[in-house]
């Protein structure tokens, strides 16, 4: 079974709009109208730029000076568009906390189109919070300032940590209020992604038994993200396998960093393998595999430890949607899909354990490494050790190979950073086994091992209390300095920064943030 050529043509060509300052291709808008709805602009009172991601703009071949101009800011706010740009809202469905909703879609977002970056990769630009669309379902279509700043910081921090993710191009104040529990300042996020095609996009067509639309979407996605699959004898099966692999590797990276997405609904799973939508997300502090931050996740469906199984659950929904394309006979299609899904667990475990090995300084895999990692996590849980700080502490040469002189230095380090001293003392039973395992690695200098570990164990993450503090200051005081500082610190996560020790420590008891919110 070969994919059709139409989806490939849409993905490769589309409608080109040559602006004065950049060329925009509206490839998704070239698909049939049932894939999207035209999005009308909703002007705002006084758009103003909060932050422009200058380096990303340059990578995308955009002119930062023009984006920061009045015309550019108006576009980024969804206030007015340069002539020739007609935004669209994408249609999709999705399972939300296990319940299927056949009609979702971009209720507060609009896709402007594609640009080609300096590496030749095609990227979409989308505005989030730009007003009502035909798919808003009674929502106001707006975003409050807090969630916009949260997504900006979180997505850029994730990019700096090496995690596939959507990116933040700009954040803009609208000058207007949005109403949630209380009136809040409004804002718009300009988001960049490989595409915004989700598992829920496929579910949209499958639920309608629109097999022609399903095939067209699959062809488009293959051409866009997995072009090698088009050459396969079974392209749609290989497409499914590629998405499964991408998600297994993505979730492993989340787990290696203690990241909790918070809302792993099928409409939040991008088939590109990028982290999509930063609503009630957070980085775990003290290690607890049952950690949940999302206020609405009362039963812990998307708890930290559940993320691999929830990813597989979502991927199973994708496989169900693709069944008509996998084989003419349903029993054969189900068998093929199940075989593909069965690969997820091994792929996830391989990626996860490789990441954990790197975090504790191991390069040569041995069978007992899984138990060594699990024993560490058990000790961290028992002693409520901070996830990020523990692994960073292990990267100190004094911890790896203590001598009388090094022990004295370790105590000095501990005097400056009490948490590091606590990590060493509370892991006393685990450390000898780890040091024995390090000795099996061969001739590696302590300095080289420490450097390799520090390259994968961040010193700085967007800790929840810091994120909430910068949001509070931006809202209550109209002070963006905390946002700017947190962004600067967390986008350079691996290098120690002078005078920034407070950004590396966990929350004090009075600073702990127990719940995060989506903001819709």
Tab-separated table of N, CA and C in Angstrom, residues 62-217:
chain	number	residue	atom	x	y	z
A	62	UNK	N	13.692	35.095	10.176
A	62	UNK	CA	12.838	36.263	10.380
A	62	UNK	C	13.679	37.458	10.802
A	63	UNK	N	13.172	38.632	10.560
A	63	UNK	CA	13.868	39.872	10.892
A	63	UNK	C	13.440	40.321	12.278
A	64	UNK	N	14.300	40.186	13.299
A	64	UNK	CA	13.905	40.583	14.651
A	64	UNK	C	13.492	42.044	14.756
A	65	UNK	N	14.149	42.905	13.997
A	65	UNK	CA	13.808	44.329	14.060
A	65	UNK	C	12.377	44.554	13.577
A	66	UNK	N	11.978	43.865	12.510
A	66	UNK	CA	10.607	44.034	12.017
A	66	UNK	C	9.604	43.439	13.004
A	67	UNK	N	9.922	42.257	13.582
A	67	UNK	CA	9.009	41.652	14.549
A	67	UNK	C	8.799	42.555	15.758
A	68	UNK	N	9.814	43.321	16.119
A	68	UNK	CA	9.702	44.229	17.266
A	68	UNK	C	9.088	45.570	16.886
A	69	UNK	N	8.810	45.771	15.597
A	69	UNK	CA	8.177	47.011	15.160
A	69	UNK	C	6.689	46.962	15.437
A	70	UNK	N	6.025	48.083	15.258
A	70	UNK	CA	4.579	48.130	15.503
A	70	UNK	C	3.837	47.136	14.627
A	71	UNK	N	4.230	47.021	13.353
A	71	UNK	CA	3.563	46.084	12.452
A	71	UNK	C	3.796	44.640	12.886
A	72	UNK	N	5.038	44.337	13.293
A	72	UNK	CA	5.357	42.987	13.740
A	72	UNK	C	4.631	42.621	15.024
A	73	UNK	N	4.583	43.539	15.974
A	73	UNK	CA	3.885	43.286	17.236
A	73	UNK	C	2.398	43.088	16.985
A	74	UNK	N	1.825	43.864	16.093
A	74	UNK	CA	0.405	43.685	15.759
A	74	UNK	C	0.135	42.283	15.219
A	75	UNK	N	1.059	41.766	14.400
A	75	UNK	CA	0.892	40.411	13.893
A	75	UNK	C	1.021	39.398	15.024
A	76	UNK	N	2.027	39.554	15.871
A	76	UNK	CA	2.260	38.615	16.958
A	76	UNK	C	1.122	38.605	17.971
A	77	UNK	N	0.384	39.694	18.058
A	77	UNK	CA	-0.758	39.777	18.970
A	77	UNK	C	-2.050	39.320	18.322
A	78	UNK	N	-2.017	39.023	17.023
A	78	UNK	CA	-3.246	38.703	16.317
A	78	UNK	C	-4.144	39.912	16.142
A	79	UNK	N	-3.572	41.098	16.210
A	79	UNK	CA	-4.327	42.354	16.116
A	79	UNK	C	-4.632	42.684	14.653
A	80	UNK	N	-3.583	42.721	13.863
A	80	UNK	CA	-3.717	42.864	12.408
A	80	UNK	C	-2.673	41.971	11.753
A	81	UNK	N	-2.898	41.628	10.490
A	81	UNK	CA	-1.974	40.768	9.760
A	81	UNK	C	-1.438	41.490	8.536
A	82	UNK	N	-0.184	41.224	8.180
A	82	UNK	CA	0.311	41.727	6.904
A	82	UNK	C	-0.567	41.203	5.770
A	83	UNK	N	-0.670	41.957	4.731
A	83	UNK	CA	-1.519	41.567	3.608
A	83	UNK	C	-1.113	40.196	3.077
A	84	UNK	N	-2.098	39.333	2.886
A	84	UNK	CA	-1.848	38.006	2.337
A	84	UNK	C	-1.865	36.890	3.354
A	85	UNK	N	-1.779	37.204	4.661
A	85	UNK	CA	-1.814	36.158	5.688
A	85	UNK	C	-3.245	35.985	6.173
A	86	UNK	N	-3.767	34.794	6.019
A	86	UNK	CA	-5.106	34.455	6.506
A	86	UNK	C	-4.968	33.327	7.509
A	87	UNK	N	-5.020	33.610	8.803
A	87	UNK	CA	-4.836	32.567	9.818
A	87	UNK	C	-5.960	31.531	9.769
A	88	UNK	N	-5.651	30.331	10.261
A	88	UNK	CA	-6.642	29.269	10.341
A	88	UNK	C	-6.585	28.622	11.720
A	89	UNK	N	-7.708	28.019	12.125
A	89	UNK	CA	-7.789	27.240	13.358
A	89	UNK	C	-7.903	25.772	12.975
A	90	UNK	N	-7.070	24.930	13.532
A	90	UNK	CA	-7.011	23.526	13.155
A	90	UNK	C	-8.078	22.716	13.897
A	91	UNK	N	-8.689	21.799	13.181
A	91	UNK	CA	-9.691	20.905	13.772
A	91	UNK	C	-9.016	19.654	14.314
A	92	UNK	N	-9.425	19.225	15.489
A	92	UNK	CA	-8.980	17.942	16.029
A	92	UNK	C	-9.959	17.487	17.102
A	93	UNK	N	-9.843	16.238	17.481
A	93	UNK	CA	-10.635	15.661	18.557
A	93	UNK	C	-9.676	15.300	19.688
A	94	UNK	N	-10.118	14.459	20.611
A	94	UNK	CA	-9.183	14.023	21.638
A	94	UNK	C	-9.830	13.365	22.828
A	95	UNK	N	-9.060	12.501	23.476
A	95	UNK	CA	-9.440	11.954	24.772
A	95	UNK	C	-8.895	12.878	25.856
A	96	UNK	N	-9.782	13.401	26.673
A	96	UNK	CA	-9.379	14.269	27.774
A	96	UNK	C	-9.666	13.533	29.075
A	97	UNK	N	-8.573	13.179	29.785
A	97	UNK	CA	-8.670	12.371	31.005
A	97	UNK	C	-9.498	11.106	30.757
A	98	UNK	N	-9.261	10.497	29.584
A	98	UNK	CA	-9.879	9.233	29.254
A	98	UNK	C	-11.237	9.318	28.591
A	99	UNK	N	-11.799	10.509	28.471
A	99	UNK	CA	-13.134	10.678	27.888
A	99	UNK	C	-13.000	11.296	26.498
A	100	UNK	N	-13.611	10.658	25.512
A	100	UNK	CA	-13.461	11.120	24.135
A	100	UNK	C	-14.382	12.294	23.833
A	101	UNK	N	-13.774	13.339	23.238
A	101	UNK	CA	-14.519	14.512	22.776
A	101	UNK	C	-14.294	14.599	21.268
A	102	UNK	N	-15.329	14.371	20.451
A	102	UNK	CA	-15.130	14.275	18.999
A	102	UNK	C	-14.828	15.599	18.315
A	103	UNK	N	-15.112	16.719	18.976
A	103	UNK	CA	-14.871	18.026	18.355
A	103	UNK	C	-14.174	18.936	19.363
A	104	UNK	N	-12.882	19.142	19.154
A	104	UNK	CA	-12.123	20.103	19.953
A	104	UNK	C	-11.623	21.187	19.001
A	105	UNK	N	-10.346	21.204	18.732
A	105	UNK	CA	-9.805	22.171	17.771
A	105	UNK	C	-9.231	23.399	18.446
A	106	UNK	N	-8.658	24.254	17.617
A	106	UNK	CA	-8.006	25.472	18.112
A	106	UNK	C	-9.060	26.488	18.528
A	107	UNK	N	-9.407	26.478	19.793
A	107	UNK	CA	-10.393	27.433	20.281
A	107	UNK	C	-9.811	28.772	20.664
A	108	UNK	N	-8.493	28.793	20.878
A	108	UNK	CA	-7.844	30.068	21.227
A	108	UNK	C	-6.482	30.191	20.550
A	109	UNK	N	-6.346	29.540	19.422
A	109	UNK	CA	-5.078	29.585	18.707
A	109	UNK	C	-5.333	29.698	17.218
A	110	UNK	N	-4.397	30.277	16.520
A	110	UNK	CA	-4.515	30.390	15.067
A	110	UNK	C	-3.153	30.173	14.427
A	111	UNK	N	-3.153	29.383	13.382
A	111	UNK	CA	-1.931	29.067	12.649
A	111	UNK	C	-1.712	30.100	11.555
A	112	UNK	N	-0.523	30.714	11.565
A	112	UNK	CA	-0.187	31.680	10.518
A	112	UNK	C	0.355	30.973	9.285
A	113	UNK	N	1.221	29.981	9.498
A	113	UNK	CA	1.793	29.260	8.367
A	113	UNK	C	3.184	28.757	8.678
A	114	UNK	N	3.935	28.383	7.632
A	114	UNK	CA	5.256	27.774	7.764
A	114	UNK	C	6.354	28.744	7.347
A	115	UNK	N	7.489	28.586	7.999
A	115	UNK	CA	8.723	29.196	7.512
A	115	UNK	C	9.781	28.096	7.463
A	116	UNK	N	10.801	28.292	6.675
A	116	UNK	CA	11.905	27.334	6.589
A	116	UNK	C	13.108	27.938	7.287
A	117	UNK	N	13.637	27.212	8.287
A	117	UNK	CA	14.726	27.783	9.078
A	117	UNK	C	16.059	27.646	8.353
A	118	UNK	N	17.103	28.105	8.988
A	118	UNK	CA	18.414	28.153	8.343
A	118	UNK	C	19.010	26.770	8.120
A	119	UNK	N	18.443	25.747	8.776
A	119	UNK	CA	18.903	24.367	8.564
A	119	UNK	C	18.047	23.629	7.544
A	120	UNK	N	17.061	24.324	6.979
A	120	UNK	CA	16.201	23.715	5.985
A	120	UNK	C	14.989	23.010	6.558
A	121	UNK	N	14.751	23.145	7.871
A	121	UNK	CA	13.592	22.515	8.497
A	121	UNK	C	12.388	23.445	8.428
A	122	UNK	N	11.239	22.868	8.143
A	122	UNK	CA	10.008	23.650	8.064
A	122	UNK	C	9.384	23.737	9.453
A	123	UNK	N	9.018	24.935	9.848
A	123	UNK	CA	8.464	25.167	11.184
A	123	UNK	C	7.196	26.001	11.063
A	124	UNK	N	6.208	25.682	11.892
A	124	UNK	CA	4.960	26.429	11.918
A	124	UNK	C	5.015	27.542	12.963
A	125	UNK	N	4.349	28.647	12.648
A	125	UNK	CA	4.174	29.739	13.610
A	125	UNK	C	2.700	29.829	13.949
A	126	UNK	N	2.419	29.816	15.244
A	126	UNK	CA	1.039	29.811	15.697
A	126	UNK	C	0.887	30.799	16.844
A	127	UNK	N	-0.242	31.454	16.895
A	127	UNK	CA	-0.539	32.397	17.981
A	127	UNK	C	-1.503	31.742	18.955
A	128	UNK	N	-1.157	31.765	20.230
A	128	UNK	CA	-1.974	31.151	21.271
A	128	UNK	C	-2.537	32.254	22.164
A	129	UNK	N	-3.868	32.336	22.214
A	129	UNK	CA	-4.522	33.370	23.009
A	129	UNK	C	-4.961	34.554	22.186
A	130	UNK	N	-5.093	34.349	20.864
A	130	UNK	CA	-5.367	35.468	19.953
A	130	UNK	C	-6.854	35.721	19.718
A	131	UNK	N	-7.733	35.063	20.463
A	131	UNK	CA	-9.157	35.359	20.330
A	131	UNK	C	-9.976	34.181	19.865
A	132	UNK	N	-11.286	34.356	19.861
A	132	UNK	CA	-12.213	33.285	19.514
A	132	UNK	C	-12.029	32.828	18.063
A	133	UNK	N	-12.290	31.528	17.875
A	133	UNK	CA	-12.349	30.959	16.535
A	133	UNK	C	-13.675	30.214	16.419
A	134	UNK	N	-13.914	29.659	15.268
A	134	UNK	CA	-15.132	28.867	15.076
A	134	UNK	C	-15.132	27.609	15.930
A	135	UNK	N	-13.979	27.265	16.535
A	135	UNK	CA	-13.848	26.045	17.325
A	135	UNK	C	-13.732	26.339	18.819
A	136	UNK	N	-14.114	27.537	19.236
A	136	UNK	CA	-13.890	27.957	20.623
A	136	UNK	C	-14.807	27.290	21.637
A	137	UNK	N	-15.949	26.764	21.223
A	137	UNK	CA	-16.867	26.074	22.142
A	137	UNK	C	-17.192	26.940	23.376
A	138	UNK	N	-17.620	28.139	23.119
A	138	UNK	CA	-18.064	29.079	24.158
A	138	UNK	C	-16.918	29.676	24.972
A	139	UNK	N	-15.675	29.359	24.627
A	139	UNK	CA	-14.547	29.973	25.322
A	139	UNK	C	-14.291	31.369	24.799
A	140	UNK	N	-13.480	32.124	25.546
A	140	UNK	CA	-13.197	33.503	25.126
A	140	UNK	C	-12.038	33.581	24.135
A	141	UNK	N	-11.324	32.469	23.949
A	141	UNK	CA	-10.240	32.466	22.980
A	141	UNK	C	-8.995	33.202	23.413
A	142	UNK	N	-8.970	33.644	24.651
A	142	UNK	CA	-7.855	34.446	25.133
A	142	UNK	C	-6.957	33.663	26.086
A	143	UNK	N	-5.775	34.174	26.319
A	143	UNK	CA	-4.842	33.609	27.288
A	143	UNK	C	-4.490	34.685	28.305
A	144	UNK	N	-4.379	34.280	29.544
A	144	UNK	CA	-3.923	35.201	30.587
A	144	UNK	C	-2.404	35.286	30.552
A	145	UNK	N	-1.892	36.337	31.136
A	145	UNK	CA	-0.452	36.581	31.116
A	145	UNK	C	0.334	35.448	31.768
A	146	UNK	N	-0.154	34.942	32.909
A	146	UNK	CA	0.585	33.918	33.640
A	146	UNK	C	0.894	32.681	32.819
A	147	UNK	N	-0.106	32.037	32.226
A	147	UNK	CA	0.176	30.850	31.403
A	147	UNK	C	1.093	31.129	30.213
A	148	UNK	N	1.009	32.329	29.644
A	148	UNK	CA	1.886	32.676	28.523
A	148	UNK	C	3.340	32.738	28.983
A	149	UNK	N	3.582	33.395	30.120
A	149	UNK	CA	4.948	33.470	30.637
A	149	UNK	C	5.448	32.090	31.065
A	150	UNK	N	4.551	31.289	31.651
A	150	UNK	CA	4.941	29.933	32.051
A	150	UNK	C	5.390	29.120	30.834
A	151	UNK	N	4.591	29.148	29.761
A	151	UNK	CA	4.951	28.361	28.588
A	151	UNK	C	6.225	28.881	27.942
A	152	UNK	N	6.390	30.190	27.939
A	152	UNK	CA	7.613	30.752	27.358
A	152	UNK	C	8.834	30.199	28.098
A	153	UNK	N	8.841	30.319	29.414
A	153	UNK	CA	9.992	29.869	30.202
A	153	UNK	C	10.161	28.359	30.120
A	154	UNK	N	9.074	27.622	30.293
A	154	UNK	CA	9.183	26.165	30.325
A	154	UNK	C	9.649	25.603	28.984
A	155	UNK	N	9.087	26.093	27.888
A	155	UNK	CA	9.467	25.547	26.584
A	155	UNK	C	10.911	25.889	26.233
A	156	UNK	N	11.339	27.097	26.552
A	156	UNK	CA	12.726	27.472	26.250
A	156	UNK	C	13.712	26.752	27.157
A	157	UNK	N	13.319	26.517	28.410
A	157	UNK	CA	14.173	25.733	29.312
A	157	UNK	C	14.295	24.304	28.808
A	158	UNK	N	13.183	23.732	28.361
A	158	UNK	CA	13.220	22.361	27.841
A	158	UNK	C	14.116	22.276	26.612
A	159	UNK	N	14.048	23.261	25.750
A	159	UNK	CA	14.921	23.278	24.572
A	159	UNK	C	16.386	23.303	24.993
A	160	UNK	N	16.702	24.117	26.002
A	160	UNK	CA	18.078	24.210	26.491
A	160	UNK	C	18.525	22.915	27.155
A	161	UNK	N	17.574	22.151	27.696
A	161	UNK	CA	17.879	20.869	28.321
A	161	UNK	C	18.004	19.742	27.300
A	162	UNK	N	17.758	20.059	26.030
A	162	UNK	CA	17.900	19.059	24.974
A	162	UNK	C	16.681	18.199	24.754
A	163	UNK	N	15.511	18.680	25.172
A	163	UNK	CA	14.276	17.926	25.017
A	163	UNK	C	13.530	18.439	23.787
A	164	UNK	N	13.085	17.561	22.887
A	164	UNK	CA	12.276	18.022	21.756
A	164	UNK	C	11.042	18.772	22.254
A	165	UNK	N	10.808	19.945	21.727
A	165	UNK	CA	9.746	20.791	22.257
A	165	UNK	C	9.337	21.854	21.247
A	166	UNK	N	8.108	22.337	21.416
A	166	UNK	CA	7.737	23.568	20.732
A	166	UNK	C	8.571	24.689	21.328
A	167	UNK	N	8.657	25.803	20.631
A	167	UNK	CA	9.480	26.919	21.093
A	167	UNK	C	8.633	28.179	21.219
A	168	UNK	N	9.135	29.113	21.992
A	168	UNK	CA	8.468	30.391	22.161
A	168	UNK	C	9.177	31.439	21.315
A	169	UNK	N	8.456	32.019	20.370
A	169	UNK	CA	9.023	33.075	19.528
A	169	UNK	C	8.844	34.438	20.175
A	170	UNK	N	7.684	34.660	20.795
A	170	UNK	CA	7.423	35.968	21.393
A	170	UNK	C	6.270	35.875	22.375
A	171	UNK	N	6.258	36.811	23.305
A	171	UNK	CA	5.126	37.001	24.214
A	171	UNK	C	4.716	38.463	24.128
A	172	UNK	N	3.418	38.687	24.011
A	172	UNK	CA	2.890	40.035	23.802
A	172	UNK	C	1.741	40.292	24.775
A	173	UNK	N	1.743	41.430	25.431
A	173	UNK	CA	0.581	41.856	26.217
A	173	UNK	C	-0.465	42.427	25.259
A	174	UNK	N	-1.729	42.163	25.583
A	174	UNK	CA	-2.805	42.682	24.734
A	174	UNK	C	-3.336	44.028	25.206
A	175	UNK	N	-3.061	44.376	26.463
A	175	UNK	CA	-3.621	45.601	27.014
A	175	UNK	C	-5.052	45.436	27.499
A	176	UNK	N	-5.541	44.196	27.481
A	176	UNK	CA	-6.920	43.927	27.897
A	176	UNK	C	-6.946	42.884	29.008
A	177	UNK	N	-8.098	42.761	29.645
A	177	UNK	CA	-8.280	41.798	30.718
A	177	UNK	C	-8.974	40.542	30.200
A	178	UNK	N	-8.589	39.408	30.783
A	178	UNK	CA	-9.335	38.174	30.566
A	178	UNK	C	-9.902	37.766	31.915
A	179	UNK	N	-10.997	37.068	31.885
A	179	UNK	CA	-11.699	36.767	33.125
A	179	UNK	C	-11.670	35.269	33.401
A	180	UNK	N	-10.999	34.916	34.489
A	180	UNK	CA	-10.992	33.550	34.990
A	180	UNK	C	-11.692	33.609	36.352
A	181	UNK	N	-11.031	33.185	37.423
A	181	UNK	CA	-11.637	33.413	38.733
A	181	UNK	C	-11.651	34.901	39.061
A	182	UNK	N	-10.611	35.598	38.563
A	182	UNK	CA	-10.498	37.046	38.741
A	182	UNK	C	-10.053	37.645	37.419
A	183	UNK	N	-10.214	38.960	37.240
A	183	UNK	CA	-9.690	39.583	36.016
A	183	UNK	C	-8.155	39.513	35.999
A	184	UNK	N	-7.606	39.176	34.847
A	184	UNK	CA	-6.163	39.036	34.699
A	184	UNK	C	-5.709	39.722	33.417
A	185	UNK	N	-4.474	40.206	33.391
A	185	UNK	CA	-3.975	40.802	32.147
A	185	UNK	C	-3.878	39.755	31.046
A	186	UNK	N	-4.265	40.135	29.831
A	186	UNK	CA	-4.232	39.216	28.706
A	186	UNK	C	-2.900	39.241	27.982
A	187	UNK	N	-2.600	38.142	27.308
A	187	UNK	CA	-1.350	38.047	26.558
A	187	UNK	C	-1.510	37.027	25.440
A	188	UNK	N	-0.586	37.063	24.498
A	188	UNK	CA	-0.555	36.112	23.386
A	188	UNK	C	0.850	35.536	23.297
A	189	UNK	N	0.930	34.222	23.082
A	189	UNK	CA	2.210	33.563	22.866
A	189	UNK	C	2.334	33.201	21.396
A	190	UNK	N	3.435	33.574	20.779
A	190	UNK	CA	3.753	33.109	19.423
A	190	UNK	C	4.591	31.855	19.571
A	191	UNK	N	4.044	30.732	19.143
A	191	UNK	CA	4.676	29.436	19.351
A	191	UNK	C	5.152	28.858	18.022
A	192	UNK	N	6.288	28.191	18.064
A	192	UNK	CA	6.881	27.574	16.877
A	192	UNK	C	6.940	26.067	17.090
A	193	UNK	N	6.550	25.302	16.077
A	193	UNK	CA	6.566	23.844	16.173
A	193	UNK	C	6.875	23.241	14.819
A	194	UNK	N	7.365	22.006	14.847
A	194	UNK	CA	7.545	21.281	13.583
A	194	UNK	C	6.198	21.141	12.884
A	195	UNK	N	5.162	20.872	13.657
A	195	UNK	CA	3.773	20.985	13.219
A	195	UNK	C	2.915	20.871	14.467
A	196	UNK	N	1.634	21.185	14.322
A	196	UNK	CA	0.705	21.055	15.436
A	196	UNK	C	-0.263	19.894	15.212
A	197	UNK	N	0.158	18.914	14.423
A	197	UNK	CA	-0.657	17.721	14.205
A	197	UNK	C	-0.550	16.832	15.441
A	198	UNK	N	-1.688	16.413	15.953
A	198	UNK	CA	-1.750	15.666	17.192
A	198	UNK	C	-2.362	14.285	16.948
A	199	UNK	N	-2.253	13.430	17.953
A	199	UNK	CA	-3.012	12.176	17.900
A	199	UNK	C	-4.482	12.499	17.705
A	200	UNK	N	-4.948	13.531	18.384
A	200	UNK	CA	-6.345	13.930	18.265
A	200	UNK	C	-6.741	14.380	16.870
A	201	UNK	N	-5.796	14.836	16.072
A	201	UNK	CA	-6.111	15.209	14.692
A	201	UNK	C	-6.529	13.974	13.905
A	202	UNK	N	-5.829	12.879	14.108
A	202	UNK	CA	-6.199	11.629	13.447
A	202	UNK	C	-7.528	11.106	13.992
A	203	UNK	N	-7.751	11.285	15.284
A	203	UNK	CA	-9.008	10.834	15.871
A	203	UNK	C	-10.200	11.604	15.303
A	204	UNK	N	-9.982	12.856	14.945
A	204	UNK	CA	-11.041	13.687	14.380
A	204	UNK	C	-11.620	13.037	13.122
A	205	UNK	N	-10.747	12.579	12.244
A	205	UNK	CA	-11.201	11.974	10.987
A	205	UNK	C	-11.683	10.538	11.198
A	206	UNK	N	-11.014	9.808	12.096
A	206	UNK	CA	-11.433	8.431	12.352
A	206	UNK	C	-12.826	8.385	12.946
A	207	UNK	N	-13.137	9.321	13.844
A	207	UNK	CA	-14.448	9.337	14.477
A	207	UNK	C	-15.560	9.585	13.470
A	208	UNK	N	-15.245	10.282	12.395
A	208	UNK	CA	-16.224	10.587	11.351
A	208	UNK	C	-16.206	9.551	10.228
A	209	UNK	N	-15.364	8.531	10.405
A	209	UNK	CA	-15.174	7.516	9.365
A	209	UNK	C	-14.838	8.156	8.028
A	210	UNK	N	-14.085	9.239	8.117
A	210	UNK	CA	-13.628	9.961	6.930
A	210	UNK	C	-12.272	9.384	6.532
A	211	UNK	N	-12.300	8.255	5.841
A	211	UNK	CA	-11.066	7.559	5.507
A	211	UNK	C	-10.234	8.328	4.489
A	212	UNK	N	-10.892	9.066	3.626
A	212	UNK	CA	-10.151	9.881	2.651
A	212	UNK	C	-9.384	10.979	3.376
A	213	UNK	N	-10.050	11.635	4.331
A	213	UNK	CA	-9.381	12.662	5.113
A	213	UNK	C	-8.263	12.085	5.959
A	214	UNK	N	-8.489	10.898	6.521
A	214	UNK	CA	-7.480	10.229	7.339
A	214	UNK	C	-6.239	9.931	6.516
A	215	UNK	N	-6.444	9.421	5.302
A	215	UNK	CA	-5.311	9.109	4.428
A	215	UNK	C	-4.567	10.373	4.021
A	216	UNK	N	-5.314	11.423	3.717
A	216	UNK	CA	-4.687	12.676	3.323
A	216	UNK	C	-3.852	13.246	4.465
A	217	UNK	N	-4.388	13.181	5.693
A	217	UNK	CA	-3.651	13.651	6.862
A	217	UNK	C	-2.391	12.825	7.074
